[in-house]
Amino acid sequence: MVTSNPFPTIEKCPSVGREKHTVVADMDGTLLIGRSSFPYFALVAFEVSGVLRLLFLLLASPLAGLLYYFVSESAGIQVLIFATFVGMKVSDMESVARAVLPKFYSSDLHPESWRVFTSCGKRCVLTANPRIMVEAFLKDLLGVDMVLGTEIGTYKGRATGFVCKPGVLVGKNKADALKKAFGETKPDVGLGDRHTDIPFMAMCK
């Protein structure tokens, strides 16, 4: 998905003979066609807490956009996470992630990424999305072995809206998470779609 050197485009990546290979892929813009996770945050907000929560998220979205493009990708995502999840019951979040989100994610799968991803025997997704939001879809429907995503803080069964250390998994945090999970073992294939994916992709063969 990354078009700048030294990485080839996904269309040039062969998918034959990868049964013993390990693939690590980003989610938005890579496994999924859509590059923005906002529609899915909005869906969670509405399904769990109704119109008022969705309105709160919509009001917070301009700030999130400004931070995303002019400060950092991480800062923008943190605002979306806070507006969407603060005060939500963890059980409600898990329920929507399992019952509602998968059908929407499934309709947005990128065919070329899917071709390469499913050809590999071991599959890992490394994403800035909250793990609790995407794990059910990735493991139950896509057969993903490992999901490394942003962790949301909780207190007495409810989300605080803040992210746990090391923060949102973008850029260096993605690379560090991959290093922690795989150690000195290099995954065979890395799939990403933006410059902040380069650090983790550079760690793959």
Tab-separated table of C-alpha atoms in Angstrom:
chain	number	residue	atom	x	y	z
A	1	MET	CA	0.000	0.000	0.000
A	2	VAL	CA	2.926	2.376	0.587
A	3	THR	CA	3.909	3.825	-2.745
A	4	SER	CA	7.170	5.504	-1.781
A	5	ASN	CA	10.496	3.666	-1.906
A	6	PRO	CA	11.755	1.258	-0.717
A	7	PHE	CA	8.410	-0.542	-0.548
A	8	PRO	CA	6.574	-1.896	-3.604
A	9	THR	CA	2.812	-1.563	-3.976
A	10	ILE	CA	0.556	-4.376	-2.799
A	11	GLU	CA	-0.268	-5.344	-6.378
A	12	LYS	CA	3.357	-6.410	-6.867
A	13	CYS	CA	3.399	-8.609	-3.776
A	14	PRO	CA	3.122	-12.330	-4.634
A	15	SER	CA	0.715	-14.488	-2.666
A	16	VAL	CA	1.934	-17.943	-3.704
A	17	GLY	CA	3.959	-20.144	-1.386
A	18	ARG	CA	3.423	-18.079	1.752
A	19	GLU	CA	1.818	-20.784	3.890
A	20	LYS	CA	4.720	-20.648	6.365
A	21	HIS	CA	5.121	-16.859	6.256
A	22	THR	CA	4.058	-14.299	8.863
A	23	VAL	CA	2.289	-11.117	7.772
A	24	VAL	CA	1.839	-7.947	9.826
A	25	ALA	CA	-0.715	-5.465	8.494
A	26	ASP	CA	-2.118	-2.087	9.399
A	27	MET	CA	-5.908	-1.870	9.353
A	28	ASP	CA	-7.378	1.453	8.092
A	29	GLY	CA	-6.299	2.094	4.514
A	30	THR	CA	-4.494	-1.249	4.327
A	31	LEU	CA	-6.718	-4.204	5.185
A	32	LEU	CA	-9.658	-1.845	4.781
A	33	ILE	CA	-10.181	0.431	1.787
A	34	GLY	CA	-11.252	3.370	3.948
A	35	ARG	CA	-8.415	5.279	5.570
A	36	SER	CA	-10.547	6.883	8.278
A	37	SER	CA	-11.785	5.090	11.383
A	38	PHE	CA	-14.236	7.912	12.189
A	39	PRO	CA	-17.325	6.148	10.721
A	40	TYR	CA	-16.694	3.181	13.010
A	41	PHE	CA	-16.197	5.373	16.070
A	42	ALA	CA	-19.494	7.090	15.177
A	43	LEU	CA	-21.227	3.737	14.853
A	44	VAL	CA	-20.016	2.620	18.284
A	45	ALA	CA	-21.013	5.943	19.839
A	46	PHE	CA	-24.536	5.706	18.437
A	47	GLU	CA	-25.094	1.996	19.081
A	48	VAL	CA	-23.966	2.158	22.720
A	49	SER	CA	-25.060	5.624	23.866
A	50	GLY	CA	-27.443	7.009	21.257
A	51	VAL	CA	-27.804	10.379	19.574
A	52	LEU	CA	-26.299	12.510	22.349
A	53	ARG	CA	-23.015	10.591	22.329
A	54	LEU	CA	-22.902	10.747	18.538
A	55	LEU	CA	-23.476	14.511	18.715
A	56	PHE	CA	-20.643	14.841	21.246
A	57	LEU	CA	-18.340	12.937	18.902
A	58	LEU	CA	-19.372	15.083	15.926
A	59	LEU	CA	-18.681	18.265	17.920
A	60	ALA	CA	-15.250	16.926	18.901
A	61	SER	CA	-14.327	15.843	15.372
A	62	PRO	CA	-13.120	19.261	14.087
A	63	LEU	CA	-10.658	19.434	16.998
A	64	ALA	CA	-9.577	15.879	16.281
A	65	GLY	CA	-9.008	16.777	12.626
A	66	LEU	CA	-6.932	19.832	13.459
A	67	LEU	CA	-4.767	17.876	15.872
A	68	TYR	CA	-4.409	14.983	13.440
A	69	TYR	CA	-3.143	17.105	10.564
A	70	PHE	CA	-1.296	19.898	12.380
A	71	VAL	CA	-0.024	18.355	15.623
A	72	SER	CA	0.158	14.568	15.386
A	73	GLU	CA	-1.825	11.577	14.187
A	74	SER	CA	-1.797	10.279	17.750
A	75	ALA	CA	-3.315	13.433	19.272
A	76	GLY	CA	-6.223	13.435	16.821
A	77	ILE	CA	-7.022	9.791	17.465
A	78	GLN	CA	-6.897	10.327	21.222
A	79	VAL	CA	-9.651	12.951	20.950
A	80	LEU	CA	-11.843	10.556	18.954
A	81	ILE	CA	-11.246	7.773	21.461
A	82	PHE	CA	-12.108	10.008	24.419
A	83	ALA	CA	-15.280	11.394	22.836
A	84	THR	CA	-16.438	7.937	21.783
A	85	PHE	CA	-15.633	5.806	24.802
A	86	VAL	CA	-15.446	7.888	27.987
A	87	GLY	CA	-17.841	6.442	30.551
A	88	MET	CA	-18.955	3.491	28.400
A	89	LYS	CA	-19.380	0.081	29.972
A	90	VAL	CA	-16.698	-2.290	28.763
A	91	SER	CA	-19.355	-4.985	28.283
A	92	ASP	CA	-21.317	-2.680	25.951
A	93	MET	CA	-18.194	-1.904	23.946
A	94	GLU	CA	-17.429	-5.603	23.554
A	95	SER	CA	-21.024	-6.361	22.559
A	96	VAL	CA	-21.084	-3.787	19.741
A	97	ALA	CA	-17.619	-4.862	18.587
A	98	ARG	CA	-18.844	-8.435	18.246
A	99	ALA	CA	-22.402	-7.953	16.981
A	100	VAL	CA	-22.425	-4.750	14.919
A	101	LEU	CA	-19.011	-3.732	13.585
A	102	PRO	CA	-17.984	-6.917	11.719
A	103	LYS	CA	-20.569	-6.580	8.933
A	104	PHE	CA	-19.406	-3.014	8.227
A	105	TYR	CA	-15.717	-3.901	8.368
A	106	SER	CA	-16.299	-6.912	6.097
A	107	SER	CA	-17.846	-4.774	3.366
A	108	ASP	CA	-14.760	-2.513	3.310
A	109	LEU	CA	-12.007	-5.120	2.881
A	110	HIS	CA	-9.313	-4.233	0.342
A	111	PRO	CA	-9.181	-7.089	-2.212
A	112	GLU	CA	-5.443	-6.922	-2.933
A	113	SER	CA	-4.446	-6.675	0.721
A	114	TRP	CA	-6.857	-9.493	1.513
A	115	ARG	CA	-5.216	-11.635	-1.197
A	116	VAL	CA	-1.755	-11.293	0.335
A	117	PHE	CA	-2.921	-11.326	3.966
A	118	THR	CA	-4.847	-14.591	3.683
A	119	SER	CA	-2.027	-16.309	1.787
A	120	CYS	CA	0.182	-16.192	4.888
A	121	GLY	CA	0.012	-18.872	7.537
A	122	LYS	CA	0.393	-16.551	10.538
A	123	ARG	CA	-1.421	-13.208	10.606
A	124	CYS	CA	-0.963	-10.188	12.843
A	125	VAL	CA	-2.745	-6.832	12.710
A	126	LEU	CA	-1.005	-3.768	14.102
A	127	THR	CA	-3.432	-0.859	14.380
A	128	ALA	CA	-4.026	2.527	15.985
A	129	ASN	CA	-7.645	1.491	16.524
A	130	PRO	CA	-8.641	0.449	20.049
A	131	ARG	CA	-8.007	-3.278	20.336
A	132	ILE	CA	-11.359	-3.834	22.052
A	133	MET	CA	-13.118	-2.356	19.017
A	134	VAL	CA	-11.516	-4.515	16.315
A	135	GLU	CA	-10.319	-7.744	17.914
A	136	ALA	CA	-13.570	-9.715	17.576
A	137	PHE	CA	-13.829	-8.970	13.851
A	138	LEU	CA	-10.177	-9.681	13.144
A	139	LYS	CA	-9.941	-12.942	15.084
A	140	ASP	CA	-13.396	-14.407	14.522
A	141	LEU	CA	-13.910	-13.488	10.859
A	142	LEU	CA	-10.422	-12.990	9.410
A	143	GLY	CA	-8.568	-15.672	11.348
A	144	VAL	CA	-6.006	-13.224	12.739
A	145	ASP	CA	-3.639	-14.805	15.268
A	146	MET	CA	-2.529	-11.626	17.031
A	147	VAL	CA	-4.079	-8.159	17.372
A	148	LEU	CA	-1.864	-5.321	18.577
A	149	GLY	CA	-3.961	-2.196	19.046
A	150	THR	CA	-4.354	0.865	21.237
A	151	GLU	CA	-5.422	-0.034	24.770
A	152	ILE	CA	-8.128	2.049	26.476
A	153	GLY	CA	-7.979	2.625	30.225
A	154	THR	CA	-10.837	1.264	32.338
A	155	TYR	CA	-12.099	1.793	35.887
A	156	LYS	CA	-14.757	-0.327	37.582
A	157	GLY	CA	-15.956	-1.779	34.305
A	158	ARG	CA	-16.133	1.504	32.410
A	159	ALA	CA	-13.801	3.192	29.948
A	160	THR	CA	-11.944	6.259	31.176
A	161	GLY	CA	-11.565	7.535	27.614
A	162	PHE	CA	-7.810	7.797	28.045
A	163	VAL	CA	-5.314	5.488	26.363
A	164	CYS	CA	-2.865	3.312	28.255
A	165	LYS	CA	0.891	3.462	27.811
A	166	PRO	CA	2.600	3.574	25.381
A	167	GLY	CA	-0.289	5.552	23.857
A	168	VAL	CA	-1.888	5.335	20.431
A	169	LEU	CA	-0.114	2.799	18.223
A	170	VAL	CA	1.226	4.981	15.432
A	171	GLY	CA	4.743	5.510	14.125
A	172	LYS	CA	7.424	4.467	16.610
A	173	ASN	CA	4.832	3.007	18.976
A	174	LYS	CA	3.811	0.554	16.271
A	175	ALA	CA	7.398	-0.483	15.713
A	176	ASP	CA	7.971	-0.875	19.464
A	177	ALA	CA	4.826	-3.009	19.816
A	178	LEU	CA	5.995	-5.229	16.960
A	179	LYS	CA	9.439	-5.564	18.537
A	180	LYS	CA	7.914	-6.480	21.902
A	181	ALA	CA	5.650	-9.114	20.343
A	182	PHE	CA	8.140	-10.723	17.941
A	183	GLY	CA	11.496	-10.072	19.592
A	184	GLU	CA	14.362	-10.685	17.195
A	185	THR	CA	12.134	-12.617	14.773
A	186	LYS	CA	11.372	-10.635	11.640
A	187	PRO	CA	7.898	-11.069	10.107
A	188	ASP	CA	8.055	-11.958	6.417
A	189	VAL	CA	5.603	-9.378	5.077
A	190	GLY	CA	4.615	-5.919	6.327
A	191	LEU	CA	1.603	-4.106	4.870
A	192	GLY	CA	0.917	-0.409	5.462
A	193	ASP	CA	-0.463	2.645	3.687
A	194	ARG	CA	1.079	5.794	5.181
A	195	HIS	CA	4.437	7.220	6.159
A	196	THR	CA	3.834	6.515	9.864
A	197	ASP	CA	3.737	2.786	8.983
A	198	ILE	CA	7.292	2.862	7.628
A	199	PRO	CA	9.001	2.185	11.014
A	200	PHE	CA	7.223	-1.139	11.514
A	201	MET	CA	7.363	-2.122	7.845
A	202	ALA	CA	11.138	-1.614	7.879
A	203	MET	CA	11.333	-4.316	10.551
A	204	CYS	CA	9.819	-6.926	8.208
A	205	LYS	CA	11.725	-8.973	5.647
